[in-house]
Amino acid sequence: MNADERLARVALTWLAEPGTRSVHQLVHRLGPVATLDLLLAGGAPERTLRAAVTARTAAGDARAVAADALARGERLGARLVVPGDDEWPPQVAQLRGLALPDATRRVDVETDPPLCFWVRGPWPLGEALDRSVAVVGARAATPYGSHVATELGYGLADREWTVVSGGAFGIDSAAHRGALTAGGRTVAVLACGLDRPYPMGNAALFDRIAETGLLVSEWMPGAEPLRPRFLIRNRVIAAATRGTVLVEAAARSGATQTLNRALGLKRPAMVVPGPVTSAMSVGGHEVLREKSAARLVTGVAHVLEEVGRIGDDLAPLARAPERPRDRLDDDATQVLEALPRRRPIGLESVAARAGVDLRTAMRKLSMLEELALVTRRDGGYALAPAATADG
């Protein structure tokens, strides 16, 4: 893609917020340069877009603003990635078909693919996102949620999956730090310019991510972290990854919105259950109740089973540790259960209490002695201490 087209994509993202459907449709039909010319000439196809373009152009020349942003990004060590570049993540194109049920808010309607990404970090963007999982959740995370997110981030990164989140306090930070601790890749998708990381309290974390992973944003350097931009950003987190895990969320949460976008894209949408007494569990539990496609997960093995290749990443069945008595057949179990806990009894009494013949009782008692579940004393048989502790 030539320099004029790249600059036009930056300018269009400045004129209208990312995801604007009519802009994306024009770019798809006319190309970025012709679309920019059309909008600047007042030819936007809808009133709200014309108003947005008029407001922005009153503040400056779109091409000059874009050129300044490109220069600023270069000084920052950031690069512009656009469709057609080798490192462009093709999976975000699926946003073109995203239609959320009962969508009325602008942020739920304007969900088309990005026109460009600003990227800071050593990894090619497409490669980093090819095997990636989003881990999202509440900013006001509980110790339980932070622990789970850290374990998920560590476990996924340790298995060479990229951990993607939004860089916020709480669950996002815990997931990023878990991945960094494992020495793996993590990607923070921001809702502001890469030179204005938000929250500022995570500035050191963002620097660490940029060294070994990626910082990514649709907004040019200098862009402010306005509230609607976090909701716009969430569609990218859902579309760029193979699946999204919600760790904790209150009843009204942007994290549940990310999960709903994953569901709309028919990507794996996973929820970690929490204590029913916690307000931070309400959002996730409601998703599990209302969305049949959402899956409950309790750890890395469950997540990989959802996002991995069929048959290659099955989670082991949850089961208690095997006990010696688990290997017993029905007759041996009957004989063992027939023995009293406090005193020995004779062979005939064992057989009668167990409902088996003497020969069977004798064979099973001998086997139970070898397993250290039965002991012989005072002319009879009694439970061994191991059998008493076992059950």
mmCIF file of C-alpha atoms in Angstrom:
data_model
loop_
_atom_site.group_PDB
_atom_site.id
_atom_site.type_symbol
_atom_site.label_atom_id
_atom_site.label_comp_id
_atom_site.label_asym_id
_atom_site.label_seq_id
_atom_site.Cartn_x
_atom_site.Cartn_y
_atom_site.Cartn_z
ATOM 1 C CA MET A 1 0.000 0.000 0.000
ATOM 2 C CA ASN A 2 1.483 3.356 -1.013
ATOM 3 C CA ALA A 3 2.169 6.299 1.280
ATOM 4 C CA ASP A 4 -0.953 8.237 0.218
ATOM 5 C CA GLU A 5 -3.216 5.326 1.088
ATOM 6 C CA ARG A 6 -1.546 4.823 4.459
ATOM 7 C CA LEU A 7 -1.876 8.503 5.286
ATOM 8 C CA ALA A 8 -5.522 8.468 4.182
ATOM 9 C CA ARG A 9 -6.308 5.608 6.574
ATOM 10 C CA VAL A 10 -4.806 7.563 9.468
ATOM 11 C CA ALA A 11 -6.774 10.663 8.491
ATOM 12 C CA LEU A 12 -10.040 8.707 8.222
ATOM 13 C CA THR A 13 -9.528 7.254 11.702
ATOM 14 C CA TRP A 14 -9.126 10.813 12.979
ATOM 15 C CA LEU A 15 -12.207 12.130 11.153
ATOM 16 C CA ALA A 16 -14.507 9.333 12.374
ATOM 17 C CA GLU A 17 -14.079 6.965 15.299
ATOM 18 C CA PRO A 18 -12.820 3.476 14.419
ATOM 19 C CA GLY A 19 -15.490 0.953 13.531
ATOM 20 C CA THR A 20 -17.749 3.452 11.757
ATOM 21 C CA ARG A 21 -19.631 1.240 9.314
ATOM 22 C CA SER A 22 -20.279 3.778 6.547
ATOM 23 C CA VAL A 23 -16.596 4.777 6.432
ATOM 24 C CA HIS A 24 -15.475 1.177 6.210
ATOM 25 C CA GLN A 25 -17.976 0.478 3.446
ATOM 26 C CA LEU A 26 -16.737 3.478 1.473
ATOM 27 C CA VAL A 27 -13.116 2.391 1.869
ATOM 28 C CA HIS A 28 -14.042 -1.111 0.771
ATOM 29 C CA ARG A 29 -15.753 0.266 -2.343
ATOM 30 C CA LEU A 30 -13.678 3.341 -3.268
ATOM 31 C CA GLY A 31 -10.367 2.901 -1.464
ATOM 32 C CA PRO A 32 -9.013 5.092 1.365
ATOM 33 C CA VAL A 33 -7.786 8.049 -0.736
ATOM 34 C CA ALA A 34 -11.052 8.513 -2.651
ATOM 35 C CA THR A 35 -13.045 8.070 0.565
ATOM 36 C CA LEU A 36 -11.027 10.792 2.288
ATOM 37 C CA ASP A 37 -11.557 13.134 -0.681
ATOM 38 C CA LEU A 38 -15.300 12.440 -0.615
ATOM 39 C CA LEU A 39 -15.663 13.116 3.111
ATOM 40 C CA LEU A 40 -13.594 16.314 3.000
ATOM 41 C CA ALA A 41 -15.763 17.545 0.122
ATOM 42 C CA GLY A 42 -18.875 17.134 2.268
ATOM 43 C CA GLY A 43 -20.076 13.980 0.521
ATOM 44 C CA ALA A 44 -20.529 11.740 3.578
ATOM 45 C CA PRO A 45 -23.581 9.488 2.995
ATOM 46 C CA GLU A 46 -25.196 10.145 6.375
ATOM 47 C CA ARG A 47 -25.866 13.175 8.526
ATOM 48 C CA THR A 48 -24.012 12.018 11.677
ATOM 49 C CA LEU A 49 -20.864 11.295 9.708
ATOM 50 C CA ARG A 50 -21.027 14.664 7.921
ATOM 51 C CA ALA A 51 -21.373 16.371 11.301
ATOM 52 C CA ALA A 52 -18.378 14.480 12.710
ATOM 53 C CA VAL A 53 -16.217 15.370 9.701
ATOM 54 C CA THR A 54 -17.238 19.022 9.886
ATOM 55 C CA ALA A 55 -16.389 19.182 13.578
ATOM 56 C CA ARG A 56 -12.996 17.570 13.121
ATOM 57 C CA THR A 57 -11.965 19.612 10.083
ATOM 58 C CA ALA A 58 -12.742 22.776 12.021
ATOM 59 C CA ALA A 59 -9.871 21.760 14.308
ATOM 60 C CA GLY A 60 -7.315 21.153 11.565
ATOM 61 C CA ASP A 61 -6.462 19.763 8.151
ATOM 62 C CA ALA A 62 -6.959 15.979 8.146
ATOM 63 C CA ARG A 63 -3.945 15.204 5.970
ATOM 64 C CA ALA A 64 -1.676 17.471 8.008
ATOM 65 C CA VAL A 65 -2.879 15.886 11.240
ATOM 66 C CA ALA A 66 -2.205 12.413 9.809
ATOM 67 C CA ALA A 67 1.273 13.398 8.601
ATOM 68 C CA ASP A 68 2.107 14.787 12.029
ATOM 69 C CA ALA A 69 0.861 11.558 13.646
ATOM 70 C CA LEU A 70 3.081 9.448 11.388
ATOM 71 C CA ALA A 71 6.104 11.539 12.314
ATOM 72 C CA ARG A 72 5.179 11.382 15.995
ATOM 73 C CA GLY A 73 4.770 7.614 15.802
ATOM 74 C CA GLU A 74 8.185 7.237 14.214
ATOM 75 C CA ARG A 75 9.791 9.220 17.037
ATOM 76 C CA LEU A 76 7.939 7.009 19.514
ATOM 77 C CA GLY A 77 9.253 3.832 17.900
ATOM 78 C CA ALA A 78 5.762 2.820 16.771
ATOM 79 C CA ARG A 79 4.818 1.589 13.298
ATOM 80 C CA LEU A 80 1.619 1.829 11.304
ATOM 81 C CA VAL A 81 0.158 -1.511 10.195
ATOM 82 C CA VAL A 82 -2.559 -1.545 7.523
ATOM 83 C CA PRO A 83 -4.429 -4.220 5.546
ATOM 84 C CA GLY A 84 -2.116 -5.667 2.924
ATOM 85 C CA ASP A 85 0.933 -5.499 5.196
ATOM 86 C CA ASP A 86 2.562 -8.845 5.946
ATOM 87 C CA GLU A 87 1.828 -8.507 9.644
ATOM 88 C CA TRP A 88 -1.830 -7.475 9.347
ATOM 89 C CA PRO A 89 -4.060 -9.897 11.357
ATOM 90 C CA PRO A 90 -6.625 -11.159 8.807
ATOM 91 C CA GLN A 91 -9.063 -12.430 11.447
ATOM 92 C CA VAL A 92 -10.228 -8.903 12.319
ATOM 93 C CA ALA A 93 -11.960 -8.759 8.928
ATOM 94 C CA GLN A 94 -14.719 -10.898 10.480
ATOM 95 C CA LEU A 95 -15.953 -7.759 12.232
ATOM 96 C CA ARG A 96 -17.534 -6.824 8.910
ATOM 97 C CA GLY A 97 -20.226 -9.408 9.571
ATOM 98 C CA LEU A 98 -20.728 -8.702 13.278
ATOM 99 C CA ALA A 99 -24.350 -7.923 14.079
ATOM 100 C CA LEU A 100 -25.186 -7.795 17.773
ATOM 101 C CA PRO A 101 -28.768 -8.647 18.765
ATOM 102 C CA ASP A 102 -30.915 -5.746 19.960
ATOM 103 C CA ALA A 103 -28.110 -3.267 19.203
ATOM 104 C CA THR A 104 -29.261 0.338 19.606
ATOM 105 C CA ARG A 105 -26.230 2.201 20.943
ATOM 106 C CA ARG A 106 -23.768 3.580 18.419
ATOM 107 C CA VAL A 107 -20.934 1.575 19.954
ATOM 108 C CA ASP A 108 -22.916 -1.643 19.407
ATOM 109 C CA VAL A 109 -23.763 -0.801 15.799
ATOM 110 C CA GLU A 110 -20.489 0.710 14.563
ATOM 111 C CA THR A 111 -18.400 -2.462 14.871
ATOM 112 C CA ASP A 112 -16.643 -2.732 11.496
ATOM 113 C CA PRO A 113 -12.960 -3.724 11.111
ATOM 114 C CA PRO A 114 -10.091 -1.329 11.850
ATOM 115 C CA LEU A 115 -8.583 0.782 9.093
ATOM 116 C CA CYS A 116 -5.125 0.646 10.669
ATOM 117 C CA PHE A 117 -3.202 -0.214 13.819
ATOM 118 C CA TRP A 118 -0.408 1.599 15.593
ATOM 119 C CA VAL A 119 1.992 -0.995 16.990
ATOM 120 C CA ARG A 120 4.945 -0.774 19.351
ATOM 121 C CA GLY A 121 7.019 -3.844 20.122
ATOM 122 C CA PRO A 122 9.277 -6.447 18.484
ATOM 123 C CA TRP A 123 6.750 -9.051 17.302
ATOM 124 C CA PRO A 124 4.919 -9.038 13.949
ATOM 125 C CA LEU A 125 1.308 -8.265 14.873
ATOM 126 C CA GLY A 126 -0.293 -11.095 12.920
ATOM 127 C CA GLU A 127 2.148 -13.660 14.296
ATOM 128 C CA ALA A 128 1.589 -12.545 17.883
ATOM 129 C CA LEU A 129 -2.186 -12.781 17.513
ATOM 130 C CA ASP A 130 -2.302 -16.040 15.561
ATOM 131 C CA ARG A 131 -2.340 -18.171 18.746
ATOM 132 C CA SER A 132 -3.857 -15.786 21.239
ATOM 133 C CA VAL A 133 -6.467 -15.760 23.989
ATOM 134 C CA ALA A 134 -8.086 -12.680 25.519
ATOM 135 C CA VAL A 135 -8.303 -12.568 29.310
ATOM 136 C CA VAL A 136 -10.561 -9.729 30.465
ATOM 137 C CA GLY A 137 -12.449 -8.640 33.549
ATOM 138 C CA ALA A 138 -13.126 -6.085 36.213
ATOM 139 C CA ARG A 139 -10.839 -3.225 37.134
ATOM 140 C CA ALA A 140 -11.975 -3.558 40.754
ATOM 141 C CA ALA A 141 -10.834 -7.178 40.861
ATOM 142 C CA THR A 142 -10.985 -9.239 44.033
ATOM 143 C CA PRO A 143 -7.930 -11.167 45.288
ATOM 144 C CA TYR A 144 -9.624 -14.306 43.936
ATOM 145 C CA GLY A 145 -10.031 -12.787 40.466
ATOM 146 C CA SER A 146 -6.482 -11.433 40.375
ATOM 147 C CA HIS A 147 -5.117 -14.831 41.380
ATOM 148 C CA VAL A 148 -7.111 -16.639 38.677
ATOM 149 C CA ALA A 149 -6.146 -14.109 35.979
ATOM 150 C CA THR A 150 -2.462 -14.370 36.915
ATOM 151 C CA GLU A 151 -2.608 -18.171 36.770
ATOM 152 C CA LEU A 152 -4.357 -18.067 33.390
ATOM 153 C CA GLY A 153 -1.858 -15.555 31.990
ATOM 154 C CA TYR A 154 1.088 -17.597 33.219
ATOM 155 C CA GLY A 155 -0.297 -20.940 32.076
ATOM 156 C CA LEU A 156 -1.279 -19.759 28.602
ATOM 157 C CA ALA A 157 2.044 -18.000 28.010
ATOM 158 C CA ASP A 158 3.934 -21.018 29.332
ATOM 159 C CA ARG A 159 2.215 -23.073 26.627
ATOM 160 C CA GLU A 160 3.256 -20.511 23.973
ATOM 161 C CA TRP A 161 -0.110 -18.786 23.621
ATOM 162 C CA THR A 162 -0.225 -14.994 23.469
ATOM 163 C CA VAL A 163 -2.237 -13.363 26.255
ATOM 164 C CA VAL A 164 -4.271 -10.367 25.067
ATOM 165 C CA SER A 165 -5.966 -7.830 27.308
ATOM 166 C CA GLY A 166 -6.650 -4.125 27.645
ATOM 167 C CA GLY A 167 -3.925 -2.960 30.022
ATOM 168 C CA ALA A 168 -6.347 -1.771 32.715
ATOM 169 C CA PHE A 169 -5.994 -2.217 36.454
ATOM 170 C CA GLY A 170 -7.353 -5.418 37.978
ATOM 171 C CA ILE A 171 -7.885 -8.499 35.815
ATOM 172 C CA ASP A 172 -6.134 -7.057 32.729
ATOM 173 C CA SER A 173 -2.958 -6.214 34.637
ATOM 174 C CA ALA A 174 -2.924 -9.579 36.404
ATOM 175 C CA ALA A 175 -3.196 -11.463 33.098
ATOM 176 C CA HIS A 176 -0.423 -9.372 31.486
ATOM 177 C CA ARG A 177 1.873 -9.848 34.496
ATOM 178 C CA GLY A 178 1.236 -13.581 34.601
ATOM 179 C CA ALA A 179 2.317 -13.878 30.964
ATOM 180 C CA LEU A 180 5.400 -11.726 31.547
ATOM 181 C CA THR A 181 6.378 -13.811 34.580
ATOM 182 C CA ALA A 182 6.229 -16.926 32.400
ATOM 183 C CA GLY A 183 8.544 -15.260 29.887
ATOM 184 C CA GLY A 184 5.814 -15.359 27.255
ATOM 185 C CA ARG A 185 4.102 -12.919 24.903
ATOM 186 C CA THR A 186 1.369 -10.526 25.900
ATOM 187 C CA VAL A 187 -0.436 -7.842 23.885
ATOM 188 C CA ALA A 188 -2.164 -4.790 25.364
ATOM 189 C CA VAL A 189 -4.832 -3.283 23.103
ATOM 190 C CA LEU A 190 -5.240 0.346 24.157
ATOM 191 C CA ALA A 191 -8.049 2.858 23.748
ATOM 192 C CA CYS A 192 -5.728 5.847 23.328
ATOM 193 C CA GLY A 193 -2.472 6.856 21.687
ATOM 194 C CA LEU A 194 0.538 4.664 22.396
ATOM 195 C CA ASP A 195 2.324 7.669 23.858
ATOM 196 C CA ARG A 196 -0.514 8.282 26.339
ATOM 197 C CA PRO A 197 -0.850 4.913 28.057
ATOM 198 C CA TYR A 198 -3.845 4.667 30.319
ATOM 199 C CA PRO A 199 -3.959 4.172 33.229
ATOM 200 C CA MET A 200 -0.738 6.029 33.960
ATOM 201 C CA GLY A 201 -0.247 3.839 37.014
ATOM 202 C CA ASN A 202 0.528 1.011 34.586
ATOM 203 C CA ALA A 203 3.201 2.945 32.675
ATOM 204 C CA ALA A 204 5.976 0.616 33.852
ATOM 205 C CA LEU A 205 3.877 -2.411 32.876
ATOM 206 C CA PHE A 206 3.312 -0.976 29.388
ATOM 207 C CA ASP A 207 7.061 -0.462 28.970
ATOM 208 C CA ARG A 208 7.669 -4.119 29.893
ATOM 209 C CA ILE A 209 4.995 -5.255 27.447
ATOM 210 C CA ALA A 210 6.535 -3.152 24.655
ATOM 211 C CA GLU A 211 9.932 -4.786 25.266
ATOM 212 C CA THR A 212 8.794 -8.393 24.868
ATOM 213 C CA GLY A 213 5.247 -8.223 23.460
ATOM 214 C CA LEU A 214 3.149 -5.549 21.787
ATOM 215 C CA LEU A 215 1.232 -2.378 22.514
ATOM 216 C CA VAL A 216 -1.529 -1.869 19.941
ATOM 217 C CA SER A 217 -4.020 0.925 19.279
ATOM 218 C CA GLU A 218 -6.315 2.129 16.491
ATOM 219 C CA TRP A 219 -5.875 5.715 17.675
ATOM 220 C CA MET A 220 -2.977 7.892 16.577
ATOM 221 C CA PRO A 221 -0.298 9.072 19.003
ATOM 222 C CA GLY A 222 -1.629 11.811 21.246
ATOM 223 C CA ALA A 223 -5.232 10.504 21.256
ATOM 224 C CA GLU A 224 -6.960 10.733 24.628
ATOM 225 C CA PRO A 225 -8.482 7.752 26.469
ATOM 226 C CA LEU A 226 -12.117 8.837 26.159
ATOM 227 C CA ARG A 227 -14.720 6.563 27.756
ATOM 228 C CA PRO A 228 -16.468 5.428 24.528
ATOM 229 C CA ARG A 229 -13.137 4.396 23.070
ATOM 230 C CA PHE A 230 -12.761 1.559 25.552
ATOM 231 C CA LEU A 231 -16.009 0.055 24.285
ATOM 232 C CA ILE A 232 -14.935 0.581 20.658
ATOM 233 C CA ARG A 233 -11.586 -1.094 21.443
ATOM 234 C CA ASN A 234 -13.251 -4.184 22.904
ATOM 235 C CA ARG A 235 -14.438 -5.429 19.515
ATOM 236 C CA VAL A 236 -10.776 -5.728 18.439
ATOM 237 C CA ILE A 237 -9.854 -7.787 21.503
ATOM 238 C CA ALA A 238 -12.689 -10.194 20.699
ATOM 239 C CA ALA A 239 -11.943 -10.384 16.965
ATOM 240 C CA ALA A 240 -8.151 -10.620 17.104
ATOM 241 C CA THR A 241 -8.062 -13.625 19.439
ATOM 242 C CA ARG A 242 -9.178 -17.247 19.183
ATOM 243 C CA GLY A 243 -11.331 -16.927 22.287
ATOM 244 C CA THR A 244 -12.150 -14.652 25.211
ATOM 245 C CA VAL A 245 -12.103 -15.542 28.915
ATOM 246 C CA LEU A 246 -14.078 -13.398 31.358
ATOM 247 C CA VAL A 247 -12.615 -13.756 34.840
ATOM 248 C CA GLU A 248 -14.655 -11.264 36.881
ATOM 249 C CA ALA A 249 -17.256 -8.651 36.008
ATOM 250 C CA ALA A 250 -19.920 -6.648 37.791
ATOM 251 C CA ALA A 251 -23.489 -6.513 36.504
ATOM 252 C CA ARG A 252 -22.658 -3.603 34.157
ATOM 253 C CA SER A 253 -19.190 -4.113 32.725
ATOM 254 C CA GLY A 254 -17.267 -3.426 29.542
ATOM 255 C CA ALA A 255 -15.676 -6.851 29.968
ATOM 256 C CA THR A 256 -19.027 -8.590 29.434
ATOM 257 C CA GLN A 257 -19.392 -6.484 26.293
ATOM 258 C CA THR A 258 -16.124 -7.951 25.003
ATOM 259 C CA LEU A 259 -17.485 -11.436 25.676
ATOM 260 C CA ASN A 260 -20.716 -10.608 23.835
ATOM 261 C CA ARG A 261 -18.685 -9.570 20.798
ATOM 262 C CA ALA A 262 -16.828 -12.891 20.923
ATOM 263 C CA LEU A 263 -20.204 -14.640 21.014
ATOM 264 C CA GLY A 264 -21.395 -12.537 18.072
ATOM 265 C CA LEU A 265 -18.317 -13.590 16.115
ATOM 266 C CA LYS A 266 -18.947 -17.231 17.075
ATOM 267 C CA ARG A 267 -15.591 -17.399 18.848
ATOM 268 C CA PRO A 268 -15.178 -19.357 22.094
ATOM 269 C CA ALA A 269 -16.591 -17.268 24.947
ATOM 270 C CA MET A 270 -15.567 -18.519 28.375
ATOM 271 C CA VAL A 271 -16.437 -17.524 31.932
ATOM 272 C CA VAL A 272 -14.594 -18.333 35.156
ATOM 273 C CA PRO A 273 -17.180 -18.876 37.919
ATOM 274 C CA GLY A 274 -16.798 -16.924 41.137
ATOM 275 C CA PRO A 275 -18.299 -16.817 44.624
ATOM 276 C CA VAL A 276 -22.042 -16.165 44.461
ATOM 277 C CA THR A 277 -21.580 -13.702 47.315
ATOM 278 C CA SER A 278 -19.303 -11.433 45.244
ATOM 279 C CA ALA A 279 -20.607 -8.499 43.196
ATOM 280 C CA MET A 280 -17.731 -9.175 40.793
ATOM 281 C CA SER A 281 -19.262 -12.556 39.914
ATOM 282 C CA VAL A 282 -22.646 -11.225 38.805
ATOM 283 C CA GLY A 283 -21.716 -10.295 35.225
ATOM 284 C CA GLY A 284 -20.076 -13.619 34.410
ATOM 285 C CA HIS A 285 -22.786 -15.693 36.047
ATOM 286 C CA GLU A 286 -25.479 -13.838 34.128
ATOM 287 C CA VAL A 287 -23.673 -14.571 30.863
ATOM 288 C CA LEU A 288 -23.596 -18.263 31.751
ATOM 289 C CA ARG A 289 -27.313 -18.186 32.566
ATOM 290 C CA GLU A 290 -28.408 -16.274 29.479
ATOM 291 C CA LYS A 291 -25.984 -17.346 26.724
ATOM 292 C CA SER A 292 -26.041 -21.042 25.961
ATOM 293 C CA ALA A 293 -22.887 -20.758 23.825
ATOM 294 C CA ALA A 294 -20.809 -19.460 26.761
ATOM 295 C CA ARG A 295 -18.659 -22.087 28.447
ATOM 296 C CA LEU A 296 -17.630 -22.404 32.065
ATOM 297 C CA VAL A 297 -13.872 -22.815 32.528
ATOM 298 C CA THR A 298 -11.827 -23.241 35.679
ATOM 299 C CA GLY A 299 -8.263 -23.211 34.410
ATOM 300 C CA VAL A 300 -5.824 -23.272 31.522
ATOM 301 C CA ALA A 301 -6.689 -26.849 30.498
ATOM 302 C CA HIS A 302 -10.342 -25.912 29.968
ATOM 303 C CA VAL A 303 -9.407 -22.788 28.009
ATOM 304 C CA LEU A 304 -7.066 -24.676 25.697
ATOM 305 C CA GLU A 305 -9.732 -27.297 25.085
ATOM 306 C CA GLU A 306 -12.031 -24.526 23.819
ATOM 307 C CA VAL A 307 -9.536 -22.649 21.642
ATOM 308 C CA GLY A 308 -7.105 -25.393 20.615
ATOM 309 C CA ARG A 309 -7.337 -27.809 17.739
ATOM 310 C CA ILE A 310 -9.990 -30.497 18.093
ATOM 311 C CA GLY A 311 -8.511 -33.589 19.717
ATOM 312 C CA ASP A 312 -5.153 -31.988 20.544
ATOM 313 C CA ASP A 313 -5.952 -29.957 23.631
ATOM 314 C CA LEU A 314 -8.529 -31.946 25.590
ATOM 315 C CA ALA A 315 -8.663 -31.100 29.288
ATOM 316 C CA PRO A 316 -8.224 -34.076 31.624
ATOM 317 C CA LEU A 317 -11.354 -35.227 33.395
ATOM 318 C CA ALA A 318 -11.632 -33.840 36.911
ATOM 319 C CA ARG A 319 -11.405 -36.654 39.422
ATOM 320 C CA ALA A 320 -10.328 -37.239 42.998
ATOM 321 C CA PRO A 321 -7.044 -39.050 43.732
ATOM 322 C CA GLU A 322 -7.417 -42.803 43.346
ATOM 323 C CA ARG A 323 -7.744 -44.740 46.596
ATOM 324 C CA PRO A 324 -6.876 -48.435 47.106
ATOM 325 C CA ARG A 325 -10.556 -49.285 47.640
ATOM 326 C CA ASP A 326 -11.396 -47.815 44.200
ATOM 327 C CA ARG A 327 -9.815 -50.912 42.611
ATOM 328 C CA LEU A 328 -11.920 -53.416 44.558
ATOM 329 C CA ASP A 329 -14.568 -55.569 42.905
ATOM 330 C CA ASP A 330 -18.099 -55.866 44.337
ATOM 331 C CA ASP A 331 -17.401 -58.912 46.553
ATOM 332 C CA ALA A 332 -14.236 -57.383 48.012
ATOM 333 C CA THR A 333 -16.113 -54.157 48.717
ATOM 334 C CA GLN A 334 -18.884 -56.082 50.473
ATOM 335 C CA VAL A 335 -16.368 -57.946 52.633
ATOM 336 C CA LEU A 336 -14.523 -54.741 53.514
ATOM 337 C CA GLU A 337 -17.753 -52.960 54.440
ATOM 338 C CA ALA A 338 -18.786 -55.941 56.611
ATOM 339 C CA LEU A 339 -15.851 -55.481 58.977
ATOM 340 C CA PRO A 340 -16.588 -53.455 62.122
ATOM 341 C CA ARG A 341 -14.363 -50.509 62.930
ATOM 342 C CA ARG A 342 -13.471 -51.304 66.534
ATOM 343 C CA ARG A 343 -13.215 -55.097 67.038
ATOM 344 C CA PRO A 344 -12.146 -58.182 65.069
ATOM 345 C CA ILE A 345 -14.701 -60.782 63.978
ATOM 346 C CA GLY A 346 -14.332 -64.352 62.731
ATOM 347 C CA LEU A 347 -14.460 -65.630 59.163
ATOM 348 C CA GLU A 348 -17.995 -66.982 59.455
ATOM 349 C CA SER A 349 -19.284 -63.676 60.776
ATOM 350 C CA VAL A 350 -17.571 -61.794 57.958
ATOM 351 C CA ALA A 351 -19.159 -64.053 55.341
ATOM 352 C CA ALA A 352 -22.585 -63.720 56.919
ATOM 353 C CA ARG A 353 -22.424 -59.933 57.216
ATOM 354 C CA ALA A 354 -21.116 -59.593 53.637
ATOM 355 C CA GLY A 355 -23.604 -62.053 52.157
ATOM 356 C CA VAL A 356 -20.936 -64.213 50.474
ATOM 357 C CA ASP A 357 -19.838 -67.831 50.901
ATOM 358 C CA LEU A 358 -16.908 -68.799 53.122
ATOM 359 C CA ARG A 359 -14.559 -69.517 50.211
ATOM 360 C CA THR A 360 -15.198 -66.077 48.680
ATOM 361 C CA ALA A 361 -14.816 -64.362 52.054
ATOM 362 C CA MET A 362 -11.484 -66.096 52.631
ATOM 363 C CA ARG A 363 -10.119 -65.132 49.181
ATOM 364 C CA LYS A 364 -11.221 -61.521 49.484
ATOM 365 C CA LEU A 365 -9.878 -61.157 53.020
ATOM 366 C CA SER A 366 -6.500 -62.447 51.857
ATOM 367 C CA MET A 367 -6.456 -59.888 49.030
ATOM 368 C CA LEU A 368 -7.513 -57.098 51.398
ATOM 369 C CA GLU A 369 -4.661 -58.019 53.737
ATOM 370 C CA GLU A 370 -2.188 -57.635 50.844
ATOM 371 C CA LEU A 371 -3.617 -54.184 50.179
ATOM 372 C CA ALA A 372 -3.120 -53.284 53.862
ATOM 373 C CA LEU A 373 -6.853 -52.647 54.243
ATOM 374 C CA VAL A 374 -7.490 -55.565 56.624
ATOM 375 C CA THR A 375 -5.461 -56.921 59.521
ATOM 376 C CA ARG A 376 -5.764 -60.296 61.282
ATOM 377 C CA ARG A 377 -5.678 -60.312 65.067
ATOM 378 C CA ASP A 378 -7.165 -62.171 68.069
ATOM 379 C CA GLY A 379 -8.353 -64.973 65.803
ATOM 380 C CA GLY A 380 -10.407 -62.692 63.598
ATOM 381 C CA TYR A 381 -10.318 -59.885 61.049
ATOM 382 C CA ALA A 382 -10.529 -56.112 61.518
ATOM 383 C CA LEU A 383 -10.092 -52.974 59.496
ATOM 384 C CA ALA A 384 -6.507 -51.781 59.185
ATOM 385 C CA PRO A 385 -5.720 -48.155 60.082
ATOM 386 C CA ALA A 386 -5.210 -47.399 56.356
ATOM 387 C CA ALA A 387 -8.748 -48.547 55.561
ATOM 388 C CA THR A 388 -10.204 -46.420 58.346
ATOM 389 C CA ALA A 389 -8.351 -43.320 57.094
ATOM 390 C CA ASP A 390 -9.308 -44.102 53.504
ATOM 391 C CA GLY A 391 -12.970 -43.938 54.016
#
